[in-house]
CSV table of C-alpha atoms in Angstrom, one decimal:
chain,number,residue,atom,x,y,z
A,1,UNK,CA,99.5,102.5,96.6
A,2,UNK,CA,96.5,104.1,94.8
A,3,UNK,CA,99.4,106.2,93.1
A,4,UNK,CA,100.8,103.0,91.3
A,5,UNK,CA,97.6,101.8,90.7
A,6,UNK,CA,96.7,105.0,88.9
A,7,UNK,CA,99.7,104.7,87.0
A,8,UNK,CA,99.0,101.0,86.1
A,9,UNK,CA,95.5,101.5,85.1
A,10,UNK,CA,97.3,104.2,82.5
A,11,UNK,CA,99.2,101.8,81.2
A,12,UNK,CA,97.6,98.3,80.7
A,13,UNK,CA,93.7,99.5,81.6
A,14,UNK,CA,91.5,97.0,83.1
A,15,UNK,CA,94.3,94.5,83.2
A,16,UNK,CA,95.8,96.4,86.5
A,17,UNK,CA,92.6,95.7,88.2
A,18,UNK,CA,93.5,91.7,88.0
A,19,UNK,CA,95.2,91.2,91.4
A,20,UNK,CA,92.7,93.2,93.2
A,21,UNK,CA,90.7,90.0,94.3
A,22,UNK,CA,94.0,88.8,96.1
A,23,UNK,CA,93.9,92.2,98.0
A,24,UNK,CA,90.1,91.6,98.9
A,25,UNK,CA,90.8,88.4,100.1
A,26,UNK,CA,94.0,89.4,102.2
A,27,UNK,CA,92.0,91.8,103.8
A,28,UNK,CA,89.3,89.3,104.7
A,29,UNK,CA,91.7,86.9,105.7
A,30,UNK,CA,93.3,89.3,108.0
A,31,UNK,CA,90.3,90.7,109.4
A,32,UNK,CA,91.6,94.2,108.3
A,33,UNK,CA,88.1,95.0,107.0
A,34,UNK,CA,87.2,97.2,109.9
A,35,UNK,CA,90.7,99.1,109.9
A,36,UNK,CA,90.4,99.9,106.1
A,37,UNK,CA,87.0,101.4,106.0
A,38,UNK,CA,87.7,103.5,108.9
A,39,UNK,CA,91.4,104.9,107.3
A,40,UNK,CA,90.6,108.2,105.9
A,41,UNK,CA,93.6,107.6,103.3
A,42,UNK,CA,91.6,104.9,101.7
A,43,UNK,CA,88.9,107.0,100.6
A,44,UNK,CA,91.3,110.0,99.6
A,45,UNK,CA,93.4,107.1,97.4
A,46,UNK,CA,90.0,105.7,96.0
A,47,UNK,CA,89.1,109.4,94.9
A,48,UNK,CA,92.2,109.6,93.4
A,49,UNK,CA,92.2,106.4,91.3
A,50,UNK,CA,88.7,107.1,89.9
A,51,UNK,CA,89.9,110.4,89.1
A,52,UNK,CA,92.7,109.6,87.3
A,53,UNK,CA,91.2,106.4,85.4
A,54,UNK,CA,88.0,108.3,84.8
A,55,UNK,CA,89.9,111.2,83.5
A,56,UNK,CA,91.4,109.2,81.1
A,57,UNK,CA,88.9,107.2,79.8
A,58,UNK,CA,86.6,110.0,79.4
A,59,UNK,CA,89.4,112.0,77.6
A,60,UNK,CA,89.9,109.1,75.2
A,61,UNK,CA,85.9,108.6,74.6
A,62,UNK,CA,86.3,112.2,73.7
A,63,UNK,CA,89.1,112.0,70.7
A,64,UNK,CA,88.2,108.8,69.8
A,65,UNK,CA,84.4,108.1,69.9
A,66,UNK,CA,83.5,104.5,70.4
A,67,UNK,CA,86.6,103.9,72.3
A,68,UNK,CA,85.1,102.7,75.9
A,69,UNK,CA,82.4,100.1,73.9
A,70,UNK,CA,85.5,99.1,72.1
A,71,UNK,CA,87.6,98.2,75.4
A,72,UNK,CA,84.9,96.6,77.4
A,73,UNK,CA,83.5,94.4,74.4
A,74,UNK,CA,86.4,93.6,72.2
A,75,UNK,CA,89.8,94.2,74.3
A,76,UNK,CA,88.2,92.9,78.1
A,77,UNK,CA,85.2,90.9,77.2
A,78,UNK,CA,85.9,89.4,73.9
A,79,UNK,CA,89.6,88.3,74.9
A,80,UNK,CA,88.1,86.5,78.0
A,81,UNK,CA,85.3,84.6,76.3
A,82,UNK,CA,86.6,84.3,72.8
A,83,UNK,CA,89.6,83.5,70.6
A,84,UNK,CA,91.6,86.3,69.3
A,85,UNK,CA,94.0,86.2,66.9
A,86,UNK,CA,93.7,82.1,67.1
A,87,UNK,CA,95.4,82.4,70.6
A,88,UNK,CA,93.2,79.5,72.0
A,89,UNK,CA,94.9,77.4,74.6
A,90,UNK,CA,93.6,74.5,76.9
A,91,UNK,CA,93.0,75.4,80.5
A,92,UNK,CA,96.8,74.2,81.6
A,93,UNK,CA,98.6,76.1,79.0
A,94,UNK,CA,100.5,78.5,81.5
A,95,UNK,CA,100.8,75.4,83.9
A,96,UNK,CA,102.5,73.4,81.3
A,97,UNK,CA,105.0,76.5,80.7
A,98,UNK,CA,106.3,76.5,84.0
A,99,UNK,CA,107.8,72.9,82.9
A,100,UNK,CA,108.5,73.1,79.2
A,101,UNK,CA,109.7,76.8,78.9
A,102,UNK,CA,109.9,79.2,81.6
A,103,UNK,CA,110.8,78.3,84.9
A,104,UNK,CA,113.6,76.4,84.4
A,105,UNK,CA,114.5,76.7,88.7
A,106,UNK,CA,110.7,76.0,89.7
A,107,UNK,CA,113.0,73.4,92.1
A,108,UNK,CA,113.6,76.5,94.4
A,109,UNK,CA,110.0,77.8,94.8
A,110,UNK,CA,108.6,74.8,96.7
A,111,UNK,CA,111.2,74.5,99.2
A,112,UNK,CA,110.7,78.8,99.6
A,113,UNK,CA,107.2,78.0,99.9
A,114,UNK,CA,107.7,75.7,103.1
A,115,UNK,CA,111.0,77.5,104.5
A,116,UNK,CA,108.2,80.7,104.7
A,117,UNK,CA,105.9,78.6,105.9
A,118,UNK,CA,107.7,77.1,109.1
A,119,UNK,CA,108.9,80.8,109.7
A,120,UNK,CA,105.8,82.4,111.7
A,121,UNK,CA,106.6,85.6,111.1
A,122,UNK,CA,106.7,85.3,107.6
A,123,UNK,CA,103.5,83.0,107.1
A,124,UNK,CA,101.3,86.5,106.7
A,125,UNK,CA,103.6,87.5,103.8
A,126,UNK,CA,103.6,83.8,102.3
A,127,UNK,CA,99.5,83.8,102.8
A,128,UNK,CA,99.5,87.2,100.8
A,129,UNK,CA,101.7,86.2,97.8
A,130,UNK,CA,100.1,82.9,97.2
A,131,UNK,CA,96.9,84.9,97.1
A,132,UNK,CA,98.5,86.9,94.2
A,133,UNK,CA,99.5,84.1,92.3
A,134,UNK,CA,96.9,82.2,92.5
A,135,UNK,CA,94.0,84.9,92.0
A,136,UNK,CA,96.3,86.2,88.4
A,137,UNK,CA,97.0,82.8,87.4
A,138,UNK,CA,93.3,81.4,87.5
A,139,UNK,CA,92.0,84.6,85.9
A,140,UNK,CA,94.7,84.2,83.0
A,141,UNK,CA,93.7,80.4,83.0
A,142,UNK,CA,90.1,80.6,82.7
A,143,UNK,CA,90.3,83.1,80.0
A,144,UNK,CA,90.0,81.5,76.6
A,145,UNK,CA,92.6,83.7,74.7
A,146,UNK,CA,96.3,82.9,75.8
A,147,UNK,CA,99.4,84.4,75.0
A,148,UNK,CA,102.8,83.4,76.1
A,149,UNK,CA,103.8,86.5,77.9
A,150,UNK,CA,100.5,87.1,79.7
A,151,UNK,CA,101.9,84.8,82.4
A,152,UNK,CA,104.9,87.3,83.2
A,153,UNK,CA,103.5,89.1,86.1
A,154,UNK,CA,103.6,85.8,88.5
A,155,UNK,CA,106.9,85.4,88.1
A,156,UNK,CA,108.1,88.4,90.3
A,157,UNK,CA,106.4,86.5,93.2
A,158,UNK,CA,107.9,83.1,92.3
A,159,UNK,CA,111.0,84.7,92.5
A,160,UNK,CA,110.3,86.1,96.2
A,161,UNK,CA,109.9,82.1,97.1
A,162,UNK,CA,113.1,81.3,94.9
A,163,UNK,CA,115.0,84.0,96.6
A,164,UNK,CA,114.2,83.0,100.3
A,165,UNK,CA,115.6,79.2,99.5
A,166,UNK,CA,118.7,80.8,98.3
A,167,UNK,CA,118.9,83.3,101.3
A,168,UNK,CA,118.8,80.2,103.8
A,169,UNK,CA,121.2,78.0,101.6
A,170,UNK,CA,123.6,81.1,101.8
A,171,UNK,CA,123.1,81.2,105.5
A,172,UNK,CA,123.5,77.6,106.0
A,173,UNK,CA,126.9,77.8,104.3
A,174,UNK,CA,128.1,81.3,105.6
A,175,UNK,CA,126.4,81.2,109.5
A,176,UNK,CA,128.8,84.4,110.1
A,177,UNK,CA,127.4,86.4,107.2
A,178,UNK,CA,130.6,87.4,106.0
A,179,UNK,CA,130.0,89.9,103.0
A,180,UNK,CA,132.7,89.1,100.8
A,181,UNK,CA,131.8,85.1,101.0
A,182,UNK,CA,128.2,86.1,100.7
A,183,UNK,CA,129.1,87.9,97.5
A,184,UNK,CA,131.1,84.9,95.8
A,185,UNK,CA,128.2,82.7,96.7
A,186,UNK,CA,125.6,84.8,95.2
A,187,UNK,CA,128.1,85.3,91.9
A,188,UNK,CA,128.5,81.8,91.6
A,189,UNK,CA,124.7,81.3,91.7
A,190,UNK,CA,123.6,84.0,89.4
A,191,UNK,CA,126.6,84.4,87.0
A,192,UNK,CA,125.3,81.8,84.2
A,193,UNK,CA,121.4,82.7,84.7
A,194,UNK,CA,122.4,86.3,84.3
A,195,UNK,CA,124.9,85.7,81.1
A,196,UNK,CA,121.8,84.3,79.6
A,197,UNK,CA,119.5,86.0,80.2
A,198,UNK,CA,121.5,89.1,78.5
A,199,UNK,CA,122.2,87.0,75.8
A,200,UNK,CA,119.2,86.2,75.2
A,201,UNK,CA,117.8,89.6,75.2
A,202,UNK,CA,120.1,91.3,73.0
A,203,UNK,CA,121.4,88.5,70.5
A,204,UNK,CA,118.0,87.9,69.7
A,205,UNK,CA,119.0,84.5,68.3
A,206,UNK,CA,116.7,82.1,66.0
A,207,UNK,CA,116.7,78.6,67.3
A,208,UNK,CA,117.7,76.1,64.1
A,209,UNK,CA,114.3,74.5,64.1
A,210,UNK,CA,112.6,77.9,63.9
A,211,UNK,CA,115.1,79.6,61.3
A,212,UNK,CA,112.7,78.6,58.0
A,213,UNK,CA,109.6,79.5,59.5
A,214,UNK,CA,111.2,83.0,60.0
A,215,UNK,CA,112.3,83.0,56.5
A,216,UNK,CA,109.0,82.0,55.2
A,217,UNK,CA,107.4,85.0,57.2
A,218,UNK,CA,109.4,87.3,55.9
A,219,UNK,CA,109.0,86.2,52.7
A,220,UNK,CA,105.1,86.0,53.0
A,221,UNK,CA,105.1,90.0,54.5
A,222,UNK,CA,107.2,91.2,51.6
């Protein structure tokens, strides 16, 4: 965990800690605080993370004087409390995108949440995932500056709920768990979404209504 957290910090700086409140909430909810502070690997991992993250910041500050001040004041505090590059949006910006832009298969998420709740063995995992989702969602929603792609870390969490719905549907239609039949069902479910995902990624299509804007942008920059 601390190894990957260190790598995340090297990649996205303080943003890598946006999920930390969810981890603290989970530790408190499951009453694991005592076992955590008695575990030597917790302290070893913390030392590794602090050494890596602090070492990176000190090196950057050495070769780019003022980097740490810029990171705190502009890239973190200003982005959260002020508008950067005209990216001011309302609190419900990311919530609206669930329905308007991003999550066309949102209908699979809510059944997955309910099915996981009814499965007592999966209920702890459900609570942990919901805490991850709500923590990150609220942090980016309260931020004044909002950008289209800031909500992307939410979708792996939501996909687990949707995936569980699909799993239960396949189990219902194929109780004997015939693997060939399962493969056909998965192919049927994912063929079109995968096709459109690859097409959008590699074709870089511009919507007809946005083509004029693209041409004007190119003209303005040249």
